[in-house]
Amino acid sequence: MSKSTDGSSAGPIVGIIMGSDSDLPVMSETARMLEKFSIPFEIEVTSAHRSPARTHEYASTAIARGLKVVIVAAGGAAHLAGVVAALTTLPVIAVPMATTVLSGIDSLLSSVQMPAGVPVAAMAIDKPGAINAAIYAAEILATFDPLVAERLAAYKDELSRSVAEKSARVKKQFAGKTP
Ligand code: RP5
């Protein structure tokens, strides 16, 4: 059991799954962001190709377990998000992993090029996508959870402030040097 967004005890509402434990260093970024928004999540390894029955079980029981969004990481022939989307009506967010041979373009195209009728929300390749997947999940949850909406608004303010601070630092570095 984890804490719900209002601090009471509740089960996970976001599922993070990944095709291999080798995806974990990147997907830890997703977990970190969900923790920042106090969103309870579960995390598992399951593969579309290596453990199809386990994947089928996970996706087909996701709604009954209380999940509202599923975030899926996979690399290469990245079919995991698409398979999960085929088995549930929950929103599925894909995080295409970087790969050594094709730099993650393979993962991106496998995730994004879904047939009409089975949508997957594909994020950017690797770390930016892992971070954005958590934010996107929070944005979905914020449509019915005002606490998550507040935390998202605070995060946007924080982002904006960090840009202003960077700008001030850059300006200071060049103060008096420009003609
Ligand atoms: C995919 O193959 C996984 O999601 C991972 O990104 C990639 C490589 O997996 P390993 O060979 O490292 O287990 O299924």
Short mmCIF file of C-alpha atoms and ligand atoms in Angstrom, two decimals:
data_model
loop_
_atom_site.label_atom_id
_atom_site.label_comp_id
_atom_site.label_asym_id
_atom_site.label_seq_id
_atom_site.Cartn_x
_atom_site.Cartn_y
_atom_site.Cartn_z
CA MET A 1 0.00 0.00 0.00
CA SER A 2 1.11 3.55 -0.66
CA LYS A 3 -0.21 6.98 0.22
CA SER A 4 -2.91 8.47 -1.96
CA THR A 5 -2.57 12.00 -3.31
CA ASP A 6 -4.48 13.38 -0.28
CA GLY A 7 -2.17 11.57 2.17
CA SER A 8 -4.56 8.74 3.12
CA SER A 9 -3.63 5.10 2.55
CA ALA A 10 -4.44 3.90 -0.93
CA GLY A 11 -3.28 1.50 -3.59
CA PRO A 12 -1.31 2.55 -6.64
CA ILE A 13 -3.14 4.55 -9.32
CA VAL A 14 -0.30 4.60 -11.85
CA GLY A 15 1.43 1.50 -13.15
CA ILE A 16 4.99 1.70 -14.45
CA ILE A 17 6.06 -1.35 -16.42
CA MET A 18 9.26 -1.92 -18.37
CA GLY A 19 10.43 -4.58 -20.77
CA SER A 20 13.62 -5.29 -18.85
CA ASP A 21 15.38 -4.33 -15.64
CA SER A 22 17.94 -2.67 -17.93
CA ASP A 23 15.30 0.07 -18.41
CA LEU A 24 15.23 0.86 -14.69
CA PRO A 25 17.94 3.56 -14.53
CA VAL A 26 15.90 5.66 -16.98
CA MET A 27 12.51 4.72 -15.52
CA SER A 28 13.66 5.72 -12.04
CA GLU A 29 13.17 9.26 -13.37
CA THR A 30 9.47 8.50 -13.85
CA ALA A 31 9.21 7.10 -10.34
CA ARG A 32 11.01 10.15 -8.93
CA MET A 33 8.59 12.55 -10.64
CA LEU A 34 5.52 10.60 -9.47
CA GLU A 35 6.92 10.74 -5.93
CA LYS A 36 7.33 14.51 -6.34
CA PHE A 37 3.59 14.74 -7.11
CA SER A 38 2.77 12.27 -4.28
CA ILE A 39 1.10 9.93 -6.75
CA PRO A 40 1.06 6.28 -5.58
CA PHE A 41 2.43 3.91 -8.20
CA GLU A 42 3.47 0.31 -8.73
CA ILE A 43 6.50 -0.76 -10.76
CA GLU A 44 7.12 -4.07 -12.53
CA VAL A 45 9.13 -5.76 -15.26
CA THR A 46 7.18 -7.59 -17.94
CA SER A 47 7.91 -8.12 -21.59
CA ALA A 48 5.64 -8.28 -24.65
CA HIS A 49 7.87 -10.93 -26.19
CA ARG A 50 9.63 -12.72 -23.32
CA SER A 51 6.66 -12.96 -20.94
CA PRO A 52 3.49 -12.49 -23.02
CA ALA A 53 1.20 -14.27 -20.55
CA ARG A 54 2.44 -12.12 -17.64
CA THR A 55 1.94 -8.98 -19.73
CA HIS A 56 -1.58 -10.10 -20.66
CA GLU A 57 -2.42 -10.73 -16.99
CA TYR A 58 -1.01 -7.34 -15.92
CA ALA A 59 -2.87 -5.33 -18.56
CA SER A 60 -6.18 -7.15 -18.34
CA THR A 61 -6.37 -6.74 -14.53
CA ALA A 62 -5.07 -3.14 -14.39
CA ILE A 63 -8.48 -1.46 -14.10
CA ALA A 64 -9.71 -3.89 -11.45
CA ARG A 65 -6.54 -3.18 -9.42
CA GLY A 66 -7.43 0.53 -9.38
CA LEU A 67 -4.92 1.87 -11.88
CA LYS A 68 -5.90 5.02 -13.82
CA VAL A 69 -2.88 5.30 -16.14
CA VAL A 70 -0.19 2.88 -17.31
CA ILE A 71 3.31 4.08 -18.22
CA VAL A 72 5.25 1.62 -20.36
CA ALA A 73 8.95 1.61 -21.18
CA ALA A 74 10.47 -0.62 -23.85
CA GLY A 75 13.35 -0.52 -26.29
CA GLY A 76 14.07 -1.83 -29.77
CA ALA A 77 11.04 -3.66 -31.16
CA ALA A 78 9.07 -1.84 -28.48
CA HIS A 79 5.67 -3.51 -28.67
CA LEU A 80 4.91 -3.54 -24.95
CA ALA A 81 2.91 -0.28 -24.83
CA GLY A 82 0.86 -1.28 -27.85
CA VAL A 83 0.07 -4.70 -26.42
CA VAL A 84 -1.01 -3.16 -23.11
CA ALA A 85 -3.16 -0.60 -24.96
CA ALA A 86 -4.81 -3.45 -26.85
CA LEU A 87 -5.81 -5.10 -23.56
CA THR A 88 -7.09 -2.17 -21.49
CA THR A 89 -9.13 1.02 -21.93
CA LEU A 90 -6.80 2.90 -19.55
CA PRO A 91 -4.63 5.61 -21.09
CA VAL A 92 -1.23 4.13 -21.97
CA ILE A 93 1.88 6.33 -22.09
CA ALA A 94 4.94 4.94 -23.87
CA VAL A 95 8.53 5.80 -23.05
CA PRO A 96 10.77 4.68 -25.94
CA MET A 97 14.16 3.59 -24.58
CA ALA A 98 17.41 4.68 -26.25
CA THR A 99 19.11 1.77 -28.03
CA THR A 100 22.74 1.36 -29.03
CA VAL A 101 22.24 0.33 -32.67
CA LEU A 102 19.44 2.71 -33.75
CA SER A 103 19.58 5.32 -30.96
CA GLY A 104 15.98 4.68 -29.91
CA ILE A 105 14.40 5.60 -33.26
CA ASP A 106 13.37 1.93 -33.44
CA SER A 107 11.71 2.19 -30.00
CA LEU A 108 10.03 5.48 -30.88
CA LEU A 109 8.53 4.27 -34.14
CA SER A 110 7.43 0.95 -32.63
CA SER A 111 5.62 2.87 -29.89
CA VAL A 112 4.09 5.71 -31.85
CA GLN A 113 2.94 4.01 -35.06
CA MET A 114 -0.15 2.39 -33.60
CA PRO A 115 -3.06 1.37 -35.81
CA ALA A 116 -6.25 3.48 -35.66
CA GLY A 117 -8.39 2.34 -32.74
CA VAL A 118 -5.58 1.58 -30.30
CA PRO A 119 -3.90 4.83 -29.18
CA VAL A 120 -0.64 5.09 -27.26
CA ALA A 121 0.70 8.46 -26.07
CA ALA A 122 4.37 8.23 -27.04
CA MET A 123 6.82 10.49 -25.20
CA ALA A 124 10.31 11.56 -26.25
CA ILE A 125 13.11 8.96 -26.31
CA ASP A 126 14.71 8.03 -22.96
CA LYS A 127 15.19 10.39 -19.98
CA PRO A 128 13.11 13.38 -21.21
CA GLY A 129 10.34 10.94 -22.09
CA ALA A 130 10.59 9.21 -18.72
CA ILE A 131 10.19 12.53 -16.90
CA ASN A 132 7.40 13.71 -19.20
CA ALA A 133 5.51 10.42 -18.83
CA ALA A 134 5.08 11.12 -15.11
CA ILE A 135 4.01 14.71 -15.75
CA TYR A 136 1.58 13.60 -18.45
CA ALA A 137 0.12 10.98 -16.10
CA ALA A 138 -0.25 13.70 -13.45
CA GLU A 139 -2.03 15.89 -16.01
CA ILE A 140 -4.53 13.08 -16.68
CA LEU A 141 -5.09 12.55 -12.93
CA ALA A 142 -5.39 16.30 -12.35
CA THR A 143 -8.59 16.35 -14.43
CA PHE A 144 -10.37 14.74 -11.46
CA ASP A 145 -7.94 15.25 -8.54
CA PRO A 146 -7.57 18.92 -7.45
CA LEU A 147 -4.56 18.12 -5.23
CA VAL A 148 -2.59 16.80 -8.20
CA ALA A 149 -3.72 19.85 -10.20
CA GLU A 150 -2.29 22.13 -7.47
CA ARG A 151 1.03 20.26 -7.43
CA LEU A 152 1.26 20.49 -11.22
CA ALA A 153 0.64 24.23 -11.11
CA ALA A 154 3.39 24.58 -8.48
CA TYR A 155 5.74 22.51 -10.67
CA LYS A 156 5.08 24.80 -13.68
CA ASP A 157 5.88 27.83 -11.50
CA GLU A 158 9.10 26.16 -10.35
CA LEU A 159 10.08 25.46 -13.98
CA SER A 160 9.43 29.04 -14.97
CA ARG A 161 11.43 30.38 -11.99
CA SER A 162 14.37 28.12 -12.87
CA VAL A 163 14.51 29.61 -16.38
CA ALA A 164 14.48 33.15 -14.95
CA GLU A 165 17.34 32.17 -12.59
CA LYS A 166 19.34 30.68 -15.47
CA SER A 167 18.79 33.84 -17.48
CA ALA A 168 20.02 35.99 -14.58
CA ARG A 169 23.18 33.83 -14.28
CA VAL A 170 23.85 34.04 -18.04
CA LYS A 171 23.36 37.83 -18.00
CA LYS A 172 25.71 38.18 -15.00
CA GLN A 173 28.39 36.15 -16.79
CA PHE A 174 28.35 38.59 -19.70
CA ALA A 175 27.74 41.79 -17.74
CA GLY A 176 29.98 44.55 -19.06
CA LYS A 177 31.46 42.29 -21.78
CA THR A 178 29.02 43.07 -24.58
CA PRO A 179 29.75 46.13 -26.75
C1 RP5 B 1 13.34 -4.42 -24.45
O1 RP5 B 1 14.60 -4.77 -24.90
C2 RP5 B 1 13.55 -3.85 -23.08
O2 RP5 B 1 12.54 -2.93 -22.80
C3 RP5 B 1 14.90 -3.19 -23.16
O3 RP5 B 1 14.79 -1.81 -23.46
C4 RP5 B 1 15.57 -3.92 -24.32
C5 RP5 B 1 16.79 -4.69 -23.94
O4 RP5 B 1 16.47 -5.59 -22.90
P1 RP5 B 1 17.62 -6.48 -22.22
O5 RP5 B 1 18.22 -7.29 -23.31
O6 RP5 B 1 18.59 -5.50 -21.61
O7 RP5 B 1 16.93 -7.31 -21.18
O8 RP5 B 1 12.48 -5.51 -24.40
#
